Short mmCIF file of N, CA and C in Angstrom, two decimals:
data_model
loop_
_atom_site.label_atom_id
_atom_site.label_comp_id
_atom_site.label_asym_id
_atom_site.label_seq_id
_atom_site.Cartn_x
_atom_site.Cartn_y
_atom_site.Cartn_z
N UNK A 1 -29.87 -118.53 -108.53
CA UNK A 1 -28.57 -118.06 -108.12
C UNK A 1 -28.69 -117.21 -106.84
N UNK A 2 -29.69 -116.35 -106.80
CA UNK A 2 -29.88 -115.50 -105.62
C UNK A 2 -30.18 -116.35 -104.39
N UNK A 3 -31.00 -117.41 -104.56
CA UNK A 3 -31.33 -118.30 -103.44
C UNK A 3 -30.07 -118.99 -102.92
N UNK A 4 -29.20 -119.42 -103.81
CA UNK A 4 -27.95 -120.07 -103.40
C UNK A 4 -27.09 -119.12 -102.59
N UNK A 5 -27.04 -117.85 -102.98
CA UNK A 5 -26.25 -116.86 -102.25
C UNK A 5 -26.82 -116.64 -100.86
N UNK A 6 -28.15 -116.61 -100.75
CA UNK A 6 -28.79 -116.42 -99.45
C UNK A 6 -28.52 -117.62 -98.55
N UNK A 7 -28.64 -118.84 -99.08
CA UNK A 7 -28.37 -120.05 -98.31
C UNK A 7 -26.92 -120.07 -97.84
N UNK A 8 -25.99 -119.71 -98.70
CA UNK A 8 -24.58 -119.67 -98.32
C UNK A 8 -24.34 -118.64 -97.22
N UNK A 9 -24.99 -117.49 -97.32
CA UNK A 9 -24.83 -116.44 -96.31
C UNK A 9 -25.39 -116.90 -94.96
N UNK A 10 -26.53 -117.58 -94.98
CA UNK A 10 -27.10 -118.10 -93.74
C UNK A 10 -26.17 -119.13 -93.12
N UNK A 11 -25.62 -120.03 -93.93
CA UNK A 11 -24.69 -121.03 -93.42
C UNK A 11 -23.45 -120.41 -92.83
N UNK A 12 -22.91 -119.40 -93.50
CA UNK A 12 -21.72 -118.73 -93.00
C UNK A 12 -22.00 -117.99 -91.70
N UNK A 13 -23.15 -117.32 -91.61
CA UNK A 13 -23.47 -116.60 -90.38
C UNK A 13 -23.72 -117.57 -89.23
N UNK A 14 -24.34 -118.71 -89.51
CA UNK A 14 -24.56 -119.72 -88.47
C UNK A 14 -23.23 -120.24 -87.95
N UNK A 15 -22.30 -120.50 -88.84
CA UNK A 15 -20.99 -120.99 -88.43
C UNK A 15 -20.26 -119.96 -87.57
N UNK A 16 -20.36 -118.69 -87.93
CA UNK A 16 -19.71 -117.65 -87.14
C UNK A 16 -20.35 -117.51 -85.77
N UNK A 17 -21.69 -117.59 -85.70
CA UNK A 17 -22.39 -117.47 -84.42
C UNK A 17 -22.01 -118.60 -83.48
N UNK A 18 -21.87 -119.78 -84.02
CA UNK A 18 -21.68 -120.97 -83.20
C UNK A 18 -20.24 -121.42 -83.11
N UNK A 19 -19.36 -120.86 -83.91
CA UNK A 19 -17.97 -121.28 -83.89
C UNK A 19 -17.78 -122.64 -84.53
N UNK A 20 -18.58 -122.98 -85.52
CA UNK A 20 -18.52 -124.27 -86.20
C UNK A 20 -17.73 -124.10 -87.48
N UNK A 21 -16.82 -125.03 -87.76
CA UNK A 21 -16.05 -124.97 -88.99
C UNK A 21 -16.67 -125.86 -90.05
N UNK A 22 -16.27 -125.69 -91.30
CA UNK A 22 -16.80 -126.51 -92.39
C UNK A 22 -18.22 -126.15 -92.72
N UNK A 23 -18.43 -124.95 -93.21
CA UNK A 23 -19.78 -124.44 -93.48
C UNK A 23 -20.50 -125.27 -94.53
N UNK A 24 -21.69 -125.70 -94.23
CA UNK A 24 -22.59 -126.37 -95.16
C UNK A 24 -23.91 -125.62 -95.09
N UNK A 25 -24.91 -126.10 -95.81
CA UNK A 25 -26.21 -125.45 -95.79
C UNK A 25 -26.80 -125.53 -94.38
N UNK A 26 -27.16 -124.37 -93.83
CA UNK A 26 -27.68 -124.34 -92.46
C UNK A 26 -28.82 -123.35 -92.36
N UNK A 27 -29.65 -123.60 -91.37
CA UNK A 27 -30.70 -122.68 -90.99
C UNK A 27 -30.34 -122.18 -89.60
N UNK A 28 -30.34 -120.86 -89.40
CA UNK A 28 -29.88 -120.30 -88.13
C UNK A 28 -30.98 -119.51 -87.44
N UNK A 29 -30.89 -119.49 -86.10
CA UNK A 29 -31.78 -118.69 -85.26
C UNK A 29 -30.92 -117.97 -84.23
N UNK A 30 -31.15 -116.69 -84.08
CA UNK A 30 -30.50 -115.92 -83.02
C UNK A 30 -31.61 -115.31 -82.17
N UNK A 31 -31.54 -115.56 -80.88
CA UNK A 31 -32.53 -115.08 -79.92
C UNK A 31 -31.74 -114.51 -78.75
N UNK A 32 -32.22 -113.49 -78.04
CA UNK A 32 -31.43 -112.92 -76.95
C UNK A 32 -30.94 -113.98 -75.96
N UNK A 33 -29.62 -114.16 -75.90
CA UNK A 33 -29.00 -115.11 -74.99
C UNK A 33 -28.70 -116.47 -75.56
N UNK A 34 -29.18 -116.76 -76.78
CA UNK A 34 -28.99 -118.10 -77.35
C UNK A 34 -28.96 -118.04 -78.88
N UNK A 35 -28.10 -118.86 -79.46
CA UNK A 35 -28.04 -119.02 -80.92
C UNK A 35 -28.22 -120.49 -81.25
N UNK A 36 -28.78 -120.77 -82.41
CA UNK A 36 -28.95 -122.15 -82.84
C UNK A 36 -28.78 -122.27 -84.33
N UNK A 37 -28.42 -123.47 -84.77
CA UNK A 37 -28.31 -123.75 -86.20
C UNK A 37 -28.64 -125.21 -86.45
N UNK A 38 -29.32 -125.45 -87.55
CA UNK A 38 -29.64 -126.81 -88.00
C UNK A 38 -28.96 -127.03 -89.33
N UNK A 39 -28.07 -128.01 -89.38
CA UNK A 39 -27.39 -128.39 -90.62
C UNK A 39 -28.12 -129.60 -91.19
N UNK A 40 -28.93 -129.37 -92.21
CA UNK A 40 -29.76 -130.43 -92.79
C UNK A 40 -28.92 -131.54 -93.40
N UNK A 41 -27.75 -131.20 -93.94
CA UNK A 41 -26.92 -132.21 -94.61
C UNK A 41 -26.41 -133.28 -93.64
N UNK A 42 -26.30 -132.94 -92.35
CA UNK A 42 -25.82 -133.91 -91.37
C UNK A 42 -26.83 -134.17 -90.25
N UNK A 43 -28.03 -133.60 -90.37
CA UNK A 43 -29.08 -133.74 -89.35
C UNK A 43 -28.60 -133.26 -87.97
N UNK A 44 -27.71 -132.28 -87.93
CA UNK A 44 -27.13 -131.84 -86.67
C UNK A 44 -27.73 -130.50 -86.23
N UNK A 45 -28.17 -130.46 -84.98
CA UNK A 45 -28.73 -129.26 -84.38
C UNK A 45 -27.75 -128.76 -83.32
N UNK A 46 -27.39 -127.48 -83.41
CA UNK A 46 -26.46 -126.85 -82.48
C UNK A 46 -27.20 -125.82 -81.64
N UNK A 47 -26.80 -125.69 -80.37
CA UNK A 47 -27.34 -124.64 -79.50
C UNK A 47 -26.18 -124.05 -78.70
N UNK A 48 -26.05 -122.72 -78.76
CA UNK A 48 -24.95 -122.01 -78.10
C UNK A 48 -25.49 -121.03 -77.06
N UNK A 49 -24.88 -121.07 -75.87
CA UNK A 49 -25.19 -120.09 -74.83
C UNK A 49 -24.46 -118.80 -75.18
N UNK A 50 -25.20 -117.78 -75.55
CA UNK A 50 -24.60 -116.55 -76.06
C UNK A 50 -24.54 -115.43 -75.03
N UNK A 51 -24.90 -115.70 -73.78
CA UNK A 51 -24.88 -114.65 -72.75
C UNK A 51 -24.27 -115.20 -71.46
N UNK A 52 -23.50 -114.37 -70.80
CA UNK A 52 -22.90 -114.75 -69.51
C UNK A 52 -23.82 -114.27 -68.39
N UNK A 53 -24.94 -114.99 -68.24
CA UNK A 53 -25.99 -114.53 -67.33
C UNK A 53 -26.48 -115.59 -66.34
N UNK A 54 -25.79 -116.70 -66.24
CA UNK A 54 -26.16 -117.80 -65.35
C UNK A 54 -27.43 -118.54 -65.76
N UNK A 55 -28.01 -118.21 -66.91
CA UNK A 55 -29.16 -118.96 -67.43
C UNK A 55 -28.65 -119.99 -68.43
N UNK A 56 -29.10 -121.23 -68.30
CA UNK A 56 -28.76 -122.23 -69.31
C UNK A 56 -29.68 -122.05 -70.52
N UNK A 57 -29.34 -122.72 -71.60
CA UNK A 57 -30.12 -122.61 -72.84
C UNK A 57 -30.44 -124.01 -73.35
N UNK A 58 -31.39 -124.08 -74.26
CA UNK A 58 -31.74 -125.37 -74.85
C UNK A 58 -32.38 -125.17 -76.21
N UNK A 59 -32.42 -126.25 -76.97
CA UNK A 59 -33.14 -126.29 -78.24
C UNK A 59 -34.23 -127.34 -78.11
N UNK A 60 -35.35 -127.09 -78.76
CA UNK A 60 -36.43 -128.07 -78.84
C UNK A 60 -36.65 -128.41 -80.30
N UNK A 61 -36.98 -129.67 -80.57
CA UNK A 61 -37.28 -130.09 -81.94
C UNK A 61 -38.32 -131.19 -81.91
N UNK A 62 -39.03 -131.29 -83.02
CA UNK A 62 -40.02 -132.37 -83.18
C UNK A 62 -40.30 -132.55 -84.66
N UNK A 63 -40.88 -133.68 -84.96
CA UNK A 63 -41.35 -133.94 -86.32
C UNK A 63 -42.87 -133.76 -86.31
N UNK A 64 -43.47 -133.74 -87.50
CA UNK A 64 -44.92 -133.61 -87.61
C UNK A 64 -45.60 -134.72 -86.82
N UNK A 65 -46.38 -134.36 -85.82
CA UNK A 65 -47.09 -135.35 -85.01
C UNK A 65 -46.24 -136.04 -83.96
N UNK A 66 -44.95 -135.70 -83.88
CA UNK A 66 -44.06 -136.35 -82.92
C UNK A 66 -43.97 -135.59 -81.61
N UNK A 67 -43.38 -136.23 -80.61
CA UNK A 67 -43.17 -135.60 -79.31
C UNK A 67 -42.04 -134.59 -79.40
N UNK A 68 -42.13 -133.53 -78.61
CA UNK A 68 -41.07 -132.52 -78.56
C UNK A 68 -39.88 -133.06 -77.78
N UNK A 69 -38.70 -132.95 -78.37
CA UNK A 69 -37.44 -133.38 -77.76
C UNK A 69 -36.66 -132.14 -77.35
N UNK A 70 -35.72 -132.31 -76.41
CA UNK A 70 -34.98 -131.17 -75.87
C UNK A 70 -33.48 -131.48 -75.85
N UNK A 71 -32.68 -130.49 -76.25
CA UNK A 71 -31.23 -130.58 -76.17
C UNK A 71 -30.78 -129.51 -75.19
N UNK A 72 -30.33 -129.90 -74.01
CA UNK A 72 -29.91 -128.96 -72.98
C UNK A 72 -28.46 -128.54 -73.17
N UNK A 73 -28.18 -127.27 -72.91
CA UNK A 73 -26.81 -126.77 -72.87
C UNK A 73 -26.64 -126.07 -71.53
N UNK A 74 -26.05 -126.78 -70.58
CA UNK A 74 -25.80 -126.24 -69.25
C UNK A 74 -24.31 -125.97 -69.04
N UNK A 75 -23.55 -125.91 -70.15
CA UNK A 75 -22.09 -125.78 -70.08
C UNK A 75 -21.62 -124.35 -69.86
N UNK A 76 -22.51 -123.37 -69.94
CA UNK A 76 -22.15 -122.00 -69.61
C UNK A 76 -21.87 -121.11 -70.81
N UNK A 77 -21.55 -119.90 -70.48
CA UNK A 77 -21.34 -118.82 -71.45
C UNK A 77 -20.36 -119.21 -72.55
N UNK A 78 -20.81 -119.07 -73.80
CA UNK A 78 -19.96 -119.33 -74.96
C UNK A 78 -19.91 -120.78 -75.41
N UNK A 79 -20.46 -121.70 -74.63
CA UNK A 79 -20.40 -123.13 -74.96
C UNK A 79 -21.46 -123.50 -76.00
N UNK A 80 -21.08 -124.41 -76.88
CA UNK A 80 -21.99 -124.94 -77.90
C UNK A 80 -22.17 -126.44 -77.68
N UNK A 81 -23.40 -126.90 -77.77
CA UNK A 81 -23.73 -128.32 -77.66
C UNK A 81 -24.44 -128.71 -78.96
N UNK A 82 -24.17 -129.92 -79.44
CA UNK A 82 -24.82 -130.38 -80.67
C UNK A 82 -25.36 -131.79 -80.49
N UNK A 83 -26.31 -132.12 -81.36
CA UNK A 83 -26.86 -133.47 -81.38
C UNK A 83 -27.26 -133.80 -82.81
N UNK A 84 -26.94 -135.03 -83.22
CA UNK A 84 -27.40 -135.53 -84.52
C UNK A 84 -28.81 -136.04 -84.31
N UNK A 85 -29.74 -135.54 -85.11
CA UNK A 85 -31.14 -135.92 -84.99
C UNK A 85 -31.41 -137.18 -85.80
N UNK A 86 -32.07 -138.17 -85.20
CA UNK A 86 -32.26 -139.48 -85.83
C UNK A 86 -33.45 -139.51 -86.79
N UNK A 87 -33.24 -139.02 -88.00
CA UNK A 87 -34.33 -139.05 -88.97
C UNK A 87 -33.79 -139.12 -90.38
N UNK A 88 -34.65 -139.59 -91.27
CA UNK A 88 -34.26 -139.79 -92.66
C UNK A 88 -34.48 -138.57 -93.53
N UNK A 89 -33.94 -138.66 -94.72
CA UNK A 89 -34.07 -137.60 -95.72
C UNK A 89 -35.54 -137.37 -96.05
N UNK A 90 -35.91 -136.11 -96.20
CA UNK A 90 -37.28 -135.74 -96.54
C UNK A 90 -38.16 -135.45 -95.34
N UNK A 91 -37.64 -135.69 -94.13
CA UNK A 91 -38.40 -135.42 -92.91
C UNK A 91 -38.46 -133.92 -92.64
N UNK A 92 -39.62 -133.42 -92.24
CA UNK A 92 -39.75 -132.02 -91.85
C UNK A 92 -39.57 -131.93 -90.34
N UNK A 93 -38.68 -131.02 -89.92
CA UNK A 93 -38.38 -130.81 -88.51
C UNK A 93 -38.85 -129.41 -88.12
N UNK A 94 -39.45 -129.31 -86.95
CA UNK A 94 -39.79 -128.03 -86.35
C UNK A 94 -38.84 -127.84 -85.18
N UNK A 95 -38.20 -126.67 -85.09
CA UNK A 95 -37.23 -126.44 -84.02
C UNK A 95 -37.20 -124.99 -83.59
N UNK A 96 -36.69 -124.78 -82.36
CA UNK A 96 -36.51 -123.44 -81.81
C UNK A 96 -35.45 -123.49 -80.72
N UNK A 97 -35.00 -122.30 -80.29
CA UNK A 97 -34.03 -122.20 -79.20
C UNK A 97 -34.65 -121.39 -78.07
N UNK A 98 -34.20 -121.69 -76.83
CA UNK A 98 -34.80 -121.06 -75.65
C UNK A 98 -33.75 -120.77 -74.59
N UNK A 99 -34.04 -119.77 -73.76
CA UNK A 99 -33.26 -119.49 -72.56
C UNK A 99 -34.07 -119.99 -71.37
N UNK A 100 -33.43 -120.80 -70.54
CA UNK A 100 -34.08 -121.40 -69.37
C UNK A 100 -34.04 -120.40 -68.22
N UNK A 101 -35.12 -119.68 -68.04
CA UNK A 101 -35.21 -118.66 -66.99
C UNK A 101 -35.61 -119.31 -65.66
N UNK A 102 -35.13 -118.74 -64.57
CA UNK A 102 -35.47 -119.25 -63.24
C UNK A 102 -36.94 -118.99 -62.94
N UNK A 103 -37.57 -119.95 -62.24
CA UNK A 103 -38.95 -119.81 -61.84
C UNK A 103 -39.07 -118.61 -60.93
N UNK A 104 -40.06 -117.77 -61.01
CA UNK A 104 -41.33 -117.92 -61.71
C UNK A 104 -41.35 -117.32 -63.11
N UNK A 105 -40.21 -116.86 -63.62
CA UNK A 105 -40.16 -116.27 -64.95
C UNK A 105 -40.27 -117.36 -66.01
N UNK A 106 -41.08 -117.13 -67.03
CA UNK A 106 -41.23 -118.10 -68.13
C UNK A 106 -39.98 -118.10 -68.99
N UNK A 107 -39.67 -119.26 -69.57
CA UNK A 107 -38.55 -119.36 -70.49
C UNK A 107 -38.79 -118.46 -71.70
N UNK A 108 -37.71 -117.97 -72.27
CA UNK A 108 -37.78 -117.11 -73.45
C UNK A 108 -37.36 -117.92 -74.67
N UNK A 109 -38.28 -118.08 -75.63
CA UNK A 109 -38.02 -118.94 -76.79
C UNK A 109 -38.25 -118.20 -78.10
N UNK A 110 -37.46 -118.57 -79.09
CA UNK A 110 -37.66 -118.06 -80.45
C UNK A 110 -38.93 -118.68 -81.02
N UNK A 111 -39.44 -118.11 -82.10
CA UNK A 111 -40.55 -118.78 -82.79
C UNK A 111 -40.07 -120.13 -83.37
N UNK A 112 -41.00 -121.04 -83.59
CA UNK A 112 -40.68 -122.32 -84.21
C UNK A 112 -40.29 -122.09 -85.67
N UNK A 113 -39.28 -122.82 -86.14
CA UNK A 113 -38.89 -122.83 -87.55
C UNK A 113 -39.17 -124.22 -88.09
N UNK A 114 -39.42 -124.33 -89.38
CA UNK A 114 -39.57 -125.66 -89.99
C UNK A 114 -38.54 -125.80 -91.10
N UNK A 115 -37.93 -126.97 -91.15
CA UNK A 115 -36.90 -127.28 -92.15
C UNK A 115 -37.10 -128.70 -92.64
N UNK A 116 -36.85 -128.91 -93.91
CA UNK A 116 -36.90 -130.25 -94.48
C UNK A 116 -35.48 -130.80 -94.53
N UNK A 117 -35.30 -131.96 -93.93
CA UNK A 117 -33.98 -132.61 -93.91
C UNK A 117 -33.73 -133.29 -95.23
#
């Protein structure tokens, strides 16, 4: 019961961060300048630009042994971009969110998270 309450709270907070309606089970990441959420029930990964700083944001994801894929959000402050990830049930996904800093500054990324779809 406690686990269900925690999962529901994470889903609700992810929806509030990203402005997504219809809360389902989600895993959320908040990093300075960027928010992200993965909805396992629909294989959908969201990335939101959370700062008005002229830096774009992106999410990266991969499967075990797979190539790293990127979802760019260059739409600006407050914008959310999503993508349905092409994988079947039971797949483990590793994902994170990043702020695309101008060269020579390195991009700022959250730690990798792992989720089973």
